Amino acid sequence: MSEDSLVPSPEETILEVDGVEKHFGGITALDGVNLSVGPGITGLIGPNGAGKTTFFNCLTGFYTPEVGSIRFEGTDITGARPPAVAQQGMVRTFQIPRELSEMTVLENLLLAPPDQTGERLSGAWVRGDQFVEDELDVRERALEMADFFELDHLLDEPAGNLSGGQRKLLELARALLTDPEMVLLDEPLAGVNPTLEEKILERIHELEEQGYTFLFVEHDIDVIMEHCERVVVLHRGEVLTSGTPEEVQSDERVIEAYLGEVDV
Amino acid sequence: MAVADFLITLVTFIAIYSLFGIGLNLKFGFTGLIDFGHVAYFMVGAYVTVVLTLPADAPTYGGIGGFDLPGLFAALGPLGSLFGWVLGVLGGMIAAALVSLAVGVPTLRLREDYLAITALGIATILNTVVKDEDWLFNGPYGISGVHKPLVDVFPISLGSFTVNMAVFGLLSVAIFGYVAYWLVNRFRDAGRTGRILMVASVGLVSVWYFVMPVVDGGGTVELTKNVLWLFDPTAGPNGGLDYDRFVLLLSLGFLAGGYHWVERTINSPYGRVLRAIREDEDVPQALGKETFQYKMQALMFGSALAGAAGALWAVNIGFVSPDQFASTITFFAFTAVIIGGTANNKGVILGTAVFWAIRNGTRFIDVPSQYSIQLAAARLILIGVILMVILYYRPEGLLGEQDYDIDLPTSLRGGSDDV
């Protein structure tokens, strides 16, 4: 990693992962991942089975790493439960969109914002002014977000009726409504048509300018090259290399990882 | 027995089991928790309420208590003793909720089907404990002499026979009128199949209730009894409102309370989280919701409602014993919820009514006595067939999932978002 000129300085580091390991029976999914992520859009690539999704699951508390530590904005979140990680400000999307299919698009969005008075049993029973104020506030934000992602004409539609691409948008919109600092995107473009892909990427850039941090798993190398400032390559549960897209692209080990041993 | 008396018993049953079913629906319909041990909380509610309200020196009772809460407040008159009973019911509900807390801590982390089996096992164990440990609640002998709230006040008589008949009769007719009005409104909203079903069922029930007594030779006396159903001519010297009818009204009151309480809970951001857990628990977790707490609260709340239903059950029957709380009660409630509409509180009431009307209403079918066993079996077959037909053609139940709406005053911030 010595060649990576883009490793964030300690003050800039938002996420710091140190020696994380995760095994499933005899399979080593993560074998000591070291990584620091700073502001902006960081791409995470690697061949199938490299451990990208396992890594996301470890970061967001769905798996507990056996060894190593994860620090997010200076707080140790190793082994924290998923809700605690999300409350800290790190939110994820799922590789296969997990819309709540029997609930409407609007309800999917309304679910996300944190600390709603009506989300507590006491709040739901008493229904004071705070309840009403929070609910109106949450609705306003959900509608704005729906506008931003062009889901506004689908608000009353059950989320199960959305197309694959719209589900990806809904998933992203919902994640953003939790007021995150950092968003982990697990293949947000898989199965999305080129037009919608452009739209999603455009949105991500707009959000980056607003100060969000993204860690972005994607298989399309062109997208990664064009849109990420920094790329991290994961291979067999380890960070193979990282750096600017150009550096990574020309690294022989990366080509080997994707294509197998190259005979010279 | 007049048909009216039978109907009163049946509707009391339906009200109590609907309350029980609404508790189950909160767990199963809205939160997705498959609790095959729901009857355990029915039992806990019944027993704890009975013991809390039982006199200290109750004959033939050798278990814990009784604590005679109604007696404690008896000095305040009948209302004081009613208050004591209500405290007893609260105690029963809290006990049911606490038992479900103890059950939930280890089991709620399990996935759906494991939870279902574990809950069934725990309910069976609890039932066996109550049955085998005599010192606890009198074991297999059960508890007789259950305190019946306000029983001394009944029958209520307002004066002469004529006055009683006029007042309670008018009330009865008014209630019939309201039901008819409500049915007409439902009829207008219903689709074609709904209308056919409504005409058929309302027609059949009307013929059975209003025409059959006359044809059967009961004449106008039977018909009058049926029409003026709140008035019992044989209660007291001048007739009046008897205790069975009071238990019916009490049960309906509890059902209405439980219904609105659950509706308020469901139609809120809290209910949104519950439904998100039902759909896919990982999603609310990833969004920062502490889903375990929500599941635990839903379990406790649903169990408390089952506990209240248990308390009413004890009053209605007047006797509790462990045999009354077999697991079949849980599965009857599941059947009712699935028939009426999972995640639909009105559907639960409809499903419970259909279920118990078939189960108990078919007793009126006259068959030679040697076929009565076959009739009992045919009843269960009929319910099974209905369940299968519904699961096949309308898996969401007769009414389907209900709509949700959070009431927000439009005055704030100038107008709602109309969504």
XYZ file of C-alpha atoms in Angstrom:
683
model
C 0.000 0.000 0.000
C 3.053 2.220 0.088
C 2.261 3.581 -3.345
C -1.202 4.808 -2.268
C -0.851 8.566 -2.142
C -4.475 8.955 -1.141
C -4.459 7.338 2.308
C -6.305 9.916 4.412
C -4.381 11.704 7.118
C -5.416 10.704 10.659
C -7.526 13.874 11.029
C -9.362 13.138 7.812
C -9.977 9.466 8.494
C -13.652 8.666 8.946
C -13.510 4.888 8.987
C -10.511 2.949 10.175
C -10.381 -0.834 9.890
C -7.521 -2.675 11.528
C -6.747 -6.361 10.970
C -10.345 -7.583 10.673
C -10.744 -11.344 10.300
C -13.852 -13.416 9.744
C -14.085 -17.157 9.235
C -16.991 -19.387 8.317
C -16.066 -22.911 9.300
C -12.958 -23.690 7.271
C -13.381 -20.750 4.940
C -11.490 -17.563 5.633
C -13.686 -14.787 4.328
C -11.655 -11.890 5.689
C -8.008 -12.398 6.495
C -6.801 -9.245 8.203
C -8.284 -6.294 6.350
C -6.568 -2.957 6.997
C -8.145 0.130 5.528
C -8.762 3.771 6.220
C -11.418 5.729 4.427
C -11.567 9.502 4.170
C -14.164 11.871 2.703
C -15.401 11.484 -0.851
C -16.226 8.417 -2.892
C -14.060 5.372 -2.310
C -14.530 2.379 -4.561
C -14.179 -1.163 -3.283
C -13.565 -3.758 -5.965
C -12.501 -7.347 -6.076
C -13.362 -10.558 -7.873
C -16.333 -12.645 -6.794
C -15.750 -14.178 -3.404
C -13.150 -11.604 -2.444
C -15.071 -10.824 0.734
C -16.656 -7.488 -0.140
C -20.130 -8.232 1.168
C -18.740 -10.013 4.241
C -16.660 -6.908 4.865
C -19.778 -4.722 4.666
C -21.589 -7.061 7.035
C -18.710 -6.788 9.519
C -18.652 -3.008 9.270
C -22.391 -2.644 9.874
C -22.667 -5.144 12.707
C -24.493 -7.921 10.846
C -21.384 -10.060 11.443
C -18.985 -9.748 14.336
C -15.337 -9.979 13.299
C -13.299 -12.490 15.298
C -10.115 -10.409 15.255
C -9.424 -6.760 14.601
C -11.075 -3.453 15.267
C -13.314 -1.013 13.432
C -13.359 2.653 14.356
C -15.890 5.044 12.912
C -15.282 8.756 13.498
C -13.071 7.912 16.448
C -15.570 5.568 18.128
C -14.850 1.868 18.400
C -17.796 0.066 16.786
C -16.280 -3.414 16.611
C -19.009 -5.940 17.345
C -21.703 -3.283 17.787
C -25.220 -4.388 16.782
C -26.560 -3.089 13.439
C -28.941 -0.512 14.953
C -26.112 0.948 17.024
C -23.880 1.270 13.951
C -26.656 2.991 12.004
C -27.317 5.346 14.918
C -23.615 6.268 14.863
C -24.101 7.488 11.295
C -22.907 4.618 9.121
C -25.710 3.165 7.042
C -25.686 0.524 4.350
C -27.722 -0.574 1.388
C -28.146 -4.210 0.483
C -26.761 -5.895 -2.595
C -30.202 -7.244 -3.440
C -32.618 -4.412 -2.657
C -34.682 -5.238 0.396
C -37.730 -3.077 -0.022
C -40.530 -3.687 2.448
C -42.802 -4.916 -0.291
C -46.209 -4.774 1.421
C -45.613 -1.257 2.669
C -45.974 1.752 0.380
C -42.986 3.644 -0.993
C -43.856 6.510 1.324
C -43.989 4.222 4.352
C -40.620 2.774 3.389
C -39.218 6.294 3.434
C -41.029 7.385 6.603
C -39.522 4.451 8.455
C -35.971 5.710 8.124
C -35.583 9.015 9.986
C -34.200 8.524 13.499
C -35.650 9.570 16.859
C -39.311 9.939 15.916
C -41.513 10.537 18.947
C -44.231 8.270 17.567
C -41.786 5.407 17.238
C -41.893 4.879 20.972
C -44.869 3.119 22.485
C -45.500 6.018 24.858
C -45.355 8.502 21.992
C -47.743 6.468 19.866
C -50.248 6.202 22.728
C -50.114 9.736 24.054
C -49.935 11.628 20.720
C -48.862 14.995 22.059
C -47.787 17.988 19.986
C -44.299 16.541 19.593
C -45.785 13.466 17.930
C -47.578 15.581 15.334
C -44.633 17.891 14.792
C -42.212 14.998 14.277
C -44.533 13.177 11.919
C -45.124 16.263 9.776
C -41.404 16.929 9.749
C -40.581 13.363 8.747
C -43.188 13.505 5.986
C -41.731 16.698 4.601
C -38.266 15.171 4.485
C -39.520 11.945 2.947
C -41.315 13.892 0.215
C -38.207 15.944 -0.518
C -36.161 12.771 -0.770
C -38.770 11.163 -3.011
C -38.587 14.222 -5.261
C -34.814 14.049 -5.369
C -34.890 10.400 -6.452
C -37.874 10.876 -8.746
C -40.028 8.491 -6.766
C -42.642 11.141 -6.013
C -45.237 9.706 -8.422
C -45.002 6.291 -6.733
C -45.533 7.279 -3.096
C -48.723 5.287 -2.517
C -47.582 2.297 -4.528
C -46.657 -0.848 -2.555
C -42.874 -1.028 -2.750
C -43.144 -4.578 -4.078
C -44.539 -3.173 -7.343
C -41.438 -1.121 -8.137
C -39.046 -2.031 -10.922
C -35.565 -3.278 -10.066
C -34.007 0.117 -10.707
C -36.623 1.977 -8.689
C -35.965 -0.384 -5.804
C -32.303 0.585 -5.908
C -33.325 4.244 -5.742
C -35.710 3.586 -2.885
C -33.022 1.716 -1.006
C -30.619 4.623 -1.382
C -33.245 7.238 -0.510
C -34.200 5.307 2.607
C -30.579 5.012 3.701
C -30.025 8.739 3.278
C -33.055 9.615 5.411
C -31.297 8.165 8.468
C -29.031 11.263 8.505
C -25.842 9.282 7.888
C -22.282 10.558 7.731
C -21.188 7.635 5.650
C -23.097 5.396 3.251
C -21.969 1.912 2.272
C -23.326 1.037 -1.150
C -23.321 -2.644 -2.055
C -23.520 -2.760 -5.852
C -26.095 0.024 -6.218
C -25.901 -0.242 -10.005
C -26.270 -3.981 -10.516
C -29.120 -4.663 -12.918
C -29.826 -0.998 -13.514
C -30.239 0.314 -17.054
C -27.692 2.879 -18.312
C -30.027 5.878 -18.061
C -30.957 5.137 -14.473
C -27.326 4.326 -13.733
C -26.340 7.823 -14.836
C -29.091 9.217 -12.643
C -27.964 7.321 -9.567
C -24.329 8.324 -10.100
C -25.347 11.925 -10.594
C -27.225 11.782 -7.308
C -24.246 10.256 -5.549
C -22.008 13.064 -6.773
C -24.489 15.703 -5.659
C -24.602 14.084 -2.256
C -20.820 13.887 -2.102
C -20.713 17.638 -2.608
C -23.092 17.987 0.315
C -20.490 16.251 2.466
C -21.519 12.587 2.481
C -18.853 9.891 2.449
C -19.379 6.836 0.257
C -17.827 3.412 0.195
C -18.930 1.876 -3.028
C -18.805 -1.765 -4.117
C -19.093 -2.120 -7.881
C -18.128 -4.623 -10.527
C -18.165 -2.252 -13.472
C -14.547 -1.120 -13.650
C -15.389 1.765 -15.973
C -17.804 3.222 -13.436
C -15.235 2.868 -10.675
C -12.534 4.492 -12.778
C -14.713 7.392 -13.751
C -16.458 8.141 -10.469
C -14.215 7.181 -7.560
C -11.380 9.275 -6.247
C -9.742 6.302 -4.619
C -10.030 2.581 -5.184
C -9.378 -0.275 -2.788
C -8.935 -3.789 -4.147
C -9.985 -6.703 -1.983
C -8.732 -10.155 -2.884
C -9.066 -13.393 -0.903
C -10.039 -11.492 2.214
C -7.158 -9.058 2.132
C -6.544 -5.591 0.758
C -4.436 -6.234 -2.301
C -3.722 -2.653 -3.141
C -5.247 0.796 -3.126
C -4.706 4.108 -4.803
C -6.031 6.290 -7.586
C -8.027 4.490 -10.261
C -5.101 4.805 -12.662
C -2.610 3.308 -10.201
C -4.889 0.398 -9.435
C -5.745 -0.251 -13.045
C -2.125 -0.608 -14.039
C -1.239 -2.821 -11.100
C -0.387 -6.282 -12.392
C -1.568 -7.992 -9.225
C -5.047 -6.617 -9.784
C -5.153 -7.938 -13.315
C -3.961 -11.296 -12.009
C -6.604 -11.314 -9.315
C -9.341 -10.811 -11.854
C -8.007 -12.935 -14.689
C -5.902 -15.513 -12.896
C -2.137 -15.971 -13.273
C -0.837 -14.272 -16.393
C 1.910 -16.188 -18.134
C 4.589 -13.874 -19.309
C -83.734 -22.295 25.487
C -84.658 -19.390 23.446
C -82.485 -18.644 20.444
C -81.733 -15.252 21.995
C -80.060 -16.921 24.973
C -77.961 -19.040 22.695
C -76.986 -15.997 20.680
C -75.968 -14.145 23.827
C -73.707 -17.002 24.845
C -72.271 -17.203 21.339
C -71.587 -13.486 20.981
C -69.989 -13.371 24.438
C -67.712 -16.175 23.305
C -66.915 -14.359 20.085
C -66.140 -11.116 21.911
C -63.758 -12.836 24.326
C -62.001 -14.838 21.637
C -61.818 -11.767 19.406
C -59.936 -9.925 22.125
C -57.664 -12.954 22.393
C -57.278 -12.947 18.588
C -56.498 -9.235 18.455
C -53.634 -9.882 20.860
C -52.435 -12.650 18.565
C -52.841 -10.419 15.535
C -50.582 -7.801 17.105
C -47.876 -10.433 17.421
C -48.477 -12.456 14.269
C -50.264 -10.118 11.874
C -48.436 -6.877 12.461
C -45.044 -7.922 13.848
C -44.650 -11.343 12.234
C -44.021 -13.233 15.470
C -45.479 -16.722 15.177
C -46.433 -17.361 18.786
C -47.862 -20.870 19.019
C -47.949 -20.426 22.788
C -50.490 -17.600 22.857
C -52.905 -19.624 25.004
C -50.375 -19.583 27.858
C -51.048 -15.874 28.398
C -54.807 -16.504 28.250
C -54.258 -19.005 31.064
C -51.984 -16.729 33.093
C -54.447 -13.845 32.764
C -57.369 -16.027 33.808
C -55.637 -17.629 36.775
C -53.979 -14.488 38.134
C -57.195 -12.475 37.868
C -59.182 -15.243 39.540
C -56.679 -15.625 42.383
C -56.416 -11.857 42.896
C -60.196 -11.590 43.204
C -60.852 -14.845 45.110
C -61.855 -14.575 48.788
C -59.045 -15.622 51.165
C -60.957 -18.545 52.656
C -62.468 -19.920 49.481
C -63.678 -23.484 50.061
C -62.007 -26.332 48.147
C -59.156 -24.063 47.124
C -55.641 -24.901 48.351
C -53.379 -22.782 46.190
C -51.785 -19.357 46.550
C -54.113 -16.583 47.692
C -56.901 -15.578 47.291
C -56.285 -11.901 47.679
C -59.884 -10.730 47.538
C -59.291 -7.372 45.846
C -63.036 -6.767 45.358
C -63.596 -7.400 49.083
C -60.933 -4.813 49.878
C -62.949 -2.125 48.155
C -66.363 -3.532 49.024
C -66.905 -0.773 51.564
C -67.275 1.621 48.618
C -70.314 -0.275 47.442
C -70.753 -2.258 44.208
C -68.585 0.156 42.225
C -65.757 -0.327 44.722
C -65.926 -4.045 44.303
C -66.018 -3.615 40.509
C -62.897 -1.462 40.858
C -61.267 -4.303 42.806
C -62.084 -6.687 39.976
C -60.685 -4.279 37.381
C -57.480 -4.123 39.437
C -57.454 -7.909 39.360
C -57.767 -7.868 35.558
C -54.906 -5.368 35.369
C -52.887 -7.715 37.563
C -53.705 -10.583 35.221
C -52.650 -8.546 32.188
C -49.394 -7.478 33.824
C -48.664 -11.062 34.871
C -49.283 -12.281 31.306
C -46.983 -9.568 29.965
C -44.263 -10.455 32.474
C -44.458 -14.165 31.683
C -44.127 -13.332 27.984
C -41.117 -11.156 28.851
C -39.481 -14.153 30.483
C -40.364 -16.289 27.469
C -39.287 -13.629 24.987
C -35.779 -12.909 26.258
C -34.376 -16.276 25.144
C -36.749 -17.011 22.240
C -37.170 -13.737 20.343
C -33.690 -14.015 18.887
C -34.784 -17.176 17.104
C -36.057 -17.151 13.550
C -39.789 -17.510 12.893
C -40.303 -21.265 12.791
C -38.026 -21.936 15.747
C -39.837 -19.306 17.734
C -43.151 -20.977 16.895
C -42.050 -24.412 18.109
C -40.315 -23.072 21.213
C -43.372 -21.030 22.162
C -45.589 -24.075 21.738
C -43.271 -26.052 24.020
C -43.208 -23.371 26.671
C -47.001 -23.056 26.663
C -47.313 -26.806 27.138
C -44.810 -26.740 29.992
C -46.627 -23.866 31.717
C -49.917 -25.722 31.383
C -48.396 -28.863 32.850
C -46.897 -26.917 35.748
C -50.274 -25.417 36.594
C -51.858 -28.844 36.327
C -49.299 -30.742 38.419
C -48.400 -28.246 41.134
C -51.379 -28.293 43.484
C -49.879 -25.668 45.791
C -49.791 -23.134 42.954
C -53.358 -22.788 41.673
C -55.030 -25.918 43.017
C -53.717 -28.137 40.223
C -56.121 -30.289 38.212
C -59.080 -29.488 40.505
C -59.203 -25.971 39.121
C -60.781 -23.020 40.865
C -64.508 -22.776 41.279
C -66.386 -19.854 42.751
C -64.679 -17.330 40.478
C -65.535 -13.784 41.511
C -68.118 -12.345 39.175
C -68.061 -8.564 39.140
C -71.347 -6.883 40.143
C -73.139 -10.211 40.248
C -75.196 -9.086 43.281
C -76.606 -6.141 41.369
C -78.253 -8.363 38.769
C -80.866 -8.830 37.517
C -81.412 -5.131 37.073
C -85.061 -4.269 37.276
C -86.340 -0.763 36.646
C -89.793 -1.228 38.096
C -92.814 -3.067 36.829
C -92.718 -5.785 34.191
C -94.058 -3.416 31.549
C -91.446 -0.725 32.271
C -88.645 -3.293 32.102
C -89.958 -4.751 28.913
C -90.383 -1.328 27.318
C -86.955 0.060 28.287
C -84.818 -2.995 27.597
C -86.962 -3.903 24.618
C -86.473 -0.483 23.052
C -82.740 -0.713 23.693
C -82.671 -4.110 21.989
C -84.545 -2.813 18.974
C -82.286 0.239 18.820
C -79.229 -2.038 18.731
C -80.828 -4.106 15.965
C -81.443 -0.862 14.127
C -77.847 0.194 14.484
C -76.597 -3.179 13.272
C -78.907 -2.967 10.271
C -77.693 0.557 9.486
C -74.094 -0.606 9.763
C -74.756 -3.604 7.532
C -76.386 -1.431 4.872
C -73.343 0.832 4.830
C -71.000 -2.142 4.531
C -73.225 -3.490 1.753
C -72.818 -0.262 -0.221
C -69.006 -0.437 0.016
C -68.788 -4.126 -0.741
C -67.931 -5.609 -4.118
C -70.114 -8.082 -5.969
C -68.956 -11.230 -4.173
C -69.056 -9.385 -0.877
C -72.678 -8.393 -1.516
C -73.696 -11.928 -2.406
C -71.989 -13.267 0.694
C -73.604 -10.622 2.875
C -77.112 -11.177 1.527
C -76.741 -14.925 1.928
C -75.387 -14.867 5.475
C -77.600 -12.054 6.780
C -80.612 -13.705 5.158
C -79.876 -17.081 6.675
C -79.291 -15.645 10.150
C -82.478 -13.555 9.943
C -84.577 -16.510 8.908
C -83.056 -18.606 11.668
C -83.486 -15.907 14.288
C -86.825 -14.316 13.377
C -88.764 -16.830 11.272
C -87.798 -20.252 12.581
C -89.093 -19.678 16.137
C -92.531 -18.868 14.750
C -92.568 -21.779 12.321
C -91.281 -24.141 14.976
C -94.380 -23.531 17.023
C -92.849 -21.173 19.542
C -95.239 -18.570 18.235
C -95.023 -14.924 19.085
C -93.638 -15.547 22.568
C -90.373 -16.912 21.203
C -90.239 -14.225 18.551
C -90.741 -11.504 21.164
C -87.955 -12.980 23.241
C -85.665 -12.881 20.252
C -86.522 -9.356 19.206
C -86.357 -7.919 22.726
C -83.199 -9.902 23.463
C -81.833 -7.646 26.206
C -84.959 -8.234 28.262
C -85.150 -11.498 30.147
C -88.726 -12.065 31.409
C -87.625 -14.824 33.795
C -84.942 -12.744 35.576
C -86.304 -11.625 38.929
C -89.961 -11.043 39.775
C -90.511 -8.365 37.135
C -88.020 -9.489 34.520
C -85.037 -7.339 33.592
C -81.427 -7.378 32.481
C -79.816 -10.585 33.685
C -76.179 -11.315 34.414
C -75.421 -13.178 31.156
C -76.429 -10.127 29.213
C -74.216 -7.999 31.422
C -71.237 -10.308 30.769
C -71.930 -9.947 27.064
C -71.891 -6.146 27.318
C -68.789 -6.260 29.525
C -66.976 -8.465 27.010
C -67.998 -6.243 24.116
C -66.736 -3.249 26.104
C -63.365 -4.905 26.669
C -63.203 -5.871 23.013
C -63.914 -2.298 21.926
C -61.223 -1.030 24.304
C -58.640 -3.551 23.120
C -59.506 -2.890 19.491
C -59.021 0.855 19.748
C -55.880 0.487 21.808
C -54.282 -1.763 19.185
C -55.503 0.463 16.348
C -53.883 3.463 18.003
C -50.644 1.529 18.366
C -50.646 0.268 14.801
C -51.587 3.506 13.082
C -48.444 5.283 14.161
C -44.731 5.416 13.391
C -44.449 2.668 16.002
C -46.719 0.442 13.918
C -44.614 1.246 10.879
C -41.559 -0.204 12.589
C -43.522 -3.304 13.623
C -44.600 -3.949 10.054
C -41.071 -3.357 8.794
C -39.895 -6.051 11.214
C -42.539 -8.392 9.841
C -41.443 -7.757 6.250
C -37.694 -8.049 6.752
C -36.119 -7.479 10.123
C -32.675 -6.661 8.667
C -34.026 -3.497 7.063
C -35.174 -1.652 10.200
C -31.998 -2.894 11.890
C -29.842 -1.428 9.150
C -31.788 1.823 9.521
C -30.980 2.042 13.229
C -34.143 0.663 14.860
C -33.667 -1.505 17.944
C -35.898 -4.253 16.619
C -35.484 -6.545 19.607
C -37.185 -4.003 21.871
C -40.056 -3.627 19.438
C -40.574 -7.364 19.189
C -40.496 -7.687 22.951
C -43.028 -4.899 23.432
C -45.356 -6.339 20.809
C -45.112 -9.735 22.461
C -45.884 -8.292 25.898
C -48.728 -6.122 24.652
C -50.325 -8.983 22.738
C -49.962 -11.244 25.758
C -51.547 -8.655 28.042
C -54.593 -8.574 25.761
C -54.746 -12.368 25.879
C -54.594 -12.029 29.669
C -57.585 -9.671 29.686
C -59.477 -12.148 27.508
C -58.600 -14.853 30.040
C -60.036 -12.789 32.880
C -63.320 -12.407 30.983
C -63.315 -16.096 30.125
C -63.126 -16.957 33.824
C -66.056 -14.675 34.615
C -68.090 -16.104 31.775
C -67.505 -19.744 32.709
C -67.276 -19.263 36.464
C -64.647 -21.947 36.790
C -61.053 -22.323 35.614
C -59.004 -25.469 35.259
C -55.842 -26.298 33.299
C -57.764 -28.409 30.758
C -59.494 -25.327 29.416
C -56.205 -23.924 28.155
C -55.039 -26.560 25.699
C -52.986 -25.565 22.672
C -56.009 -25.993 20.418
C -57.202 -22.592 21.683
C -54.104 -21.007 20.106
C -54.729 -22.784 16.824
C -58.413 -21.847 16.823
C -57.286 -18.239 17.152
C -54.767 -18.624 14.331
C -57.520 -20.125 12.172
C -59.819 -17.219 12.974
C -57.109 -14.644 12.219
C -56.233 -16.287 8.904
C -59.905 -16.648 7.851
C -60.766 -13.046 8.671
C -57.605 -11.386 7.470
C -54.115 -11.369 8.876
C -53.051 -7.894 9.986
C -56.639 -6.699 10.041
C -58.303 -6.174 13.407
C -61.799 -6.087 11.916
C -60.897 -9.266 10.080
C -59.977 -10.917 13.363
C -63.440 -10.196 14.732
C -65.081 -11.428 11.519
C -62.918 -14.543 11.438
C -63.620 -15.304 15.086
C -67.346 -14.862 14.476
C -67.286 -17.188 11.457
C -65.233 -19.762 13.321
C -67.358 -19.903 16.464
C -70.644 -19.570 14.612
C -69.754 -22.707 12.685
C -68.389 -24.514 15.701
C -71.222 -23.729 18.085
C -74.044 -22.692 15.752
C -74.244 -26.099 14.120
C -75.436 -27.524 17.422
C -78.880 -26.373 16.395
C -78.919 -28.728 13.454
C -81.291 -31.532 14.417
C -79.677 -34.880 13.787
C -80.576 -38.234 15.275
C -78.491 -38.671 18.396
C -76.475 -41.588 17.011
C -74.959 -39.167 14.477
C -73.907 -36.501 16.964
C -70.293 -37.689 16.967
C -70.242 -37.489 13.202
C -71.661 -33.986 13.411
C -68.876 -32.910 15.767
C -66.300 -34.266 13.329
C -68.090 -32.727 10.356
C -67.879 -29.362 12.069
C -64.080 -29.553 12.226
C -63.965 -30.799 8.636
C -66.057 -27.837 7.529
C -63.730 -25.397 9.328
C -60.716 -27.135 7.818
C -62.206 -26.913 4.335
C -62.992 -23.216 4.777
C -59.443 -22.617 5.960
C -57.996 -24.410 2.938
C -60.265 -22.662 0.467
C -59.321 -19.311 1.937
C -55.613 -20.070 1.989
C -55.812 -21.166 -1.641
C -57.986 -18.469 -3.150
C -57.558 -15.599 -0.741
C -54.401 -16.092 1.317
C -54.730 -12.588 2.747
C -58.029 -13.613 4.382
C -61.613 -12.447 3.833
C -60.840 -8.800 4.457
C -57.115 -8.705 3.605
C -54.607 -6.460 5.323
C -56.097 -3.301 6.715
C -55.241 0.242 5.628
C -53.149 2.434 7.826
C -53.596 6.091 8.515
C -52.043 8.399 11.043
C -54.414 11.153 12.119
C -52.658 14.471 11.866
C -54.412 17.752 12.585
C -54.421 19.778 9.388
C -54.339 23.108 11.215
C -50.630 22.755 11.934
C -48.294 24.059 9.238
C -51.246 24.943 7.066
C -52.672 21.806 5.539
C -51.596 18.217 5.382
C -49.474 16.763 2.642
C -52.462 14.710 1.554
C -50.591 11.447 1.413
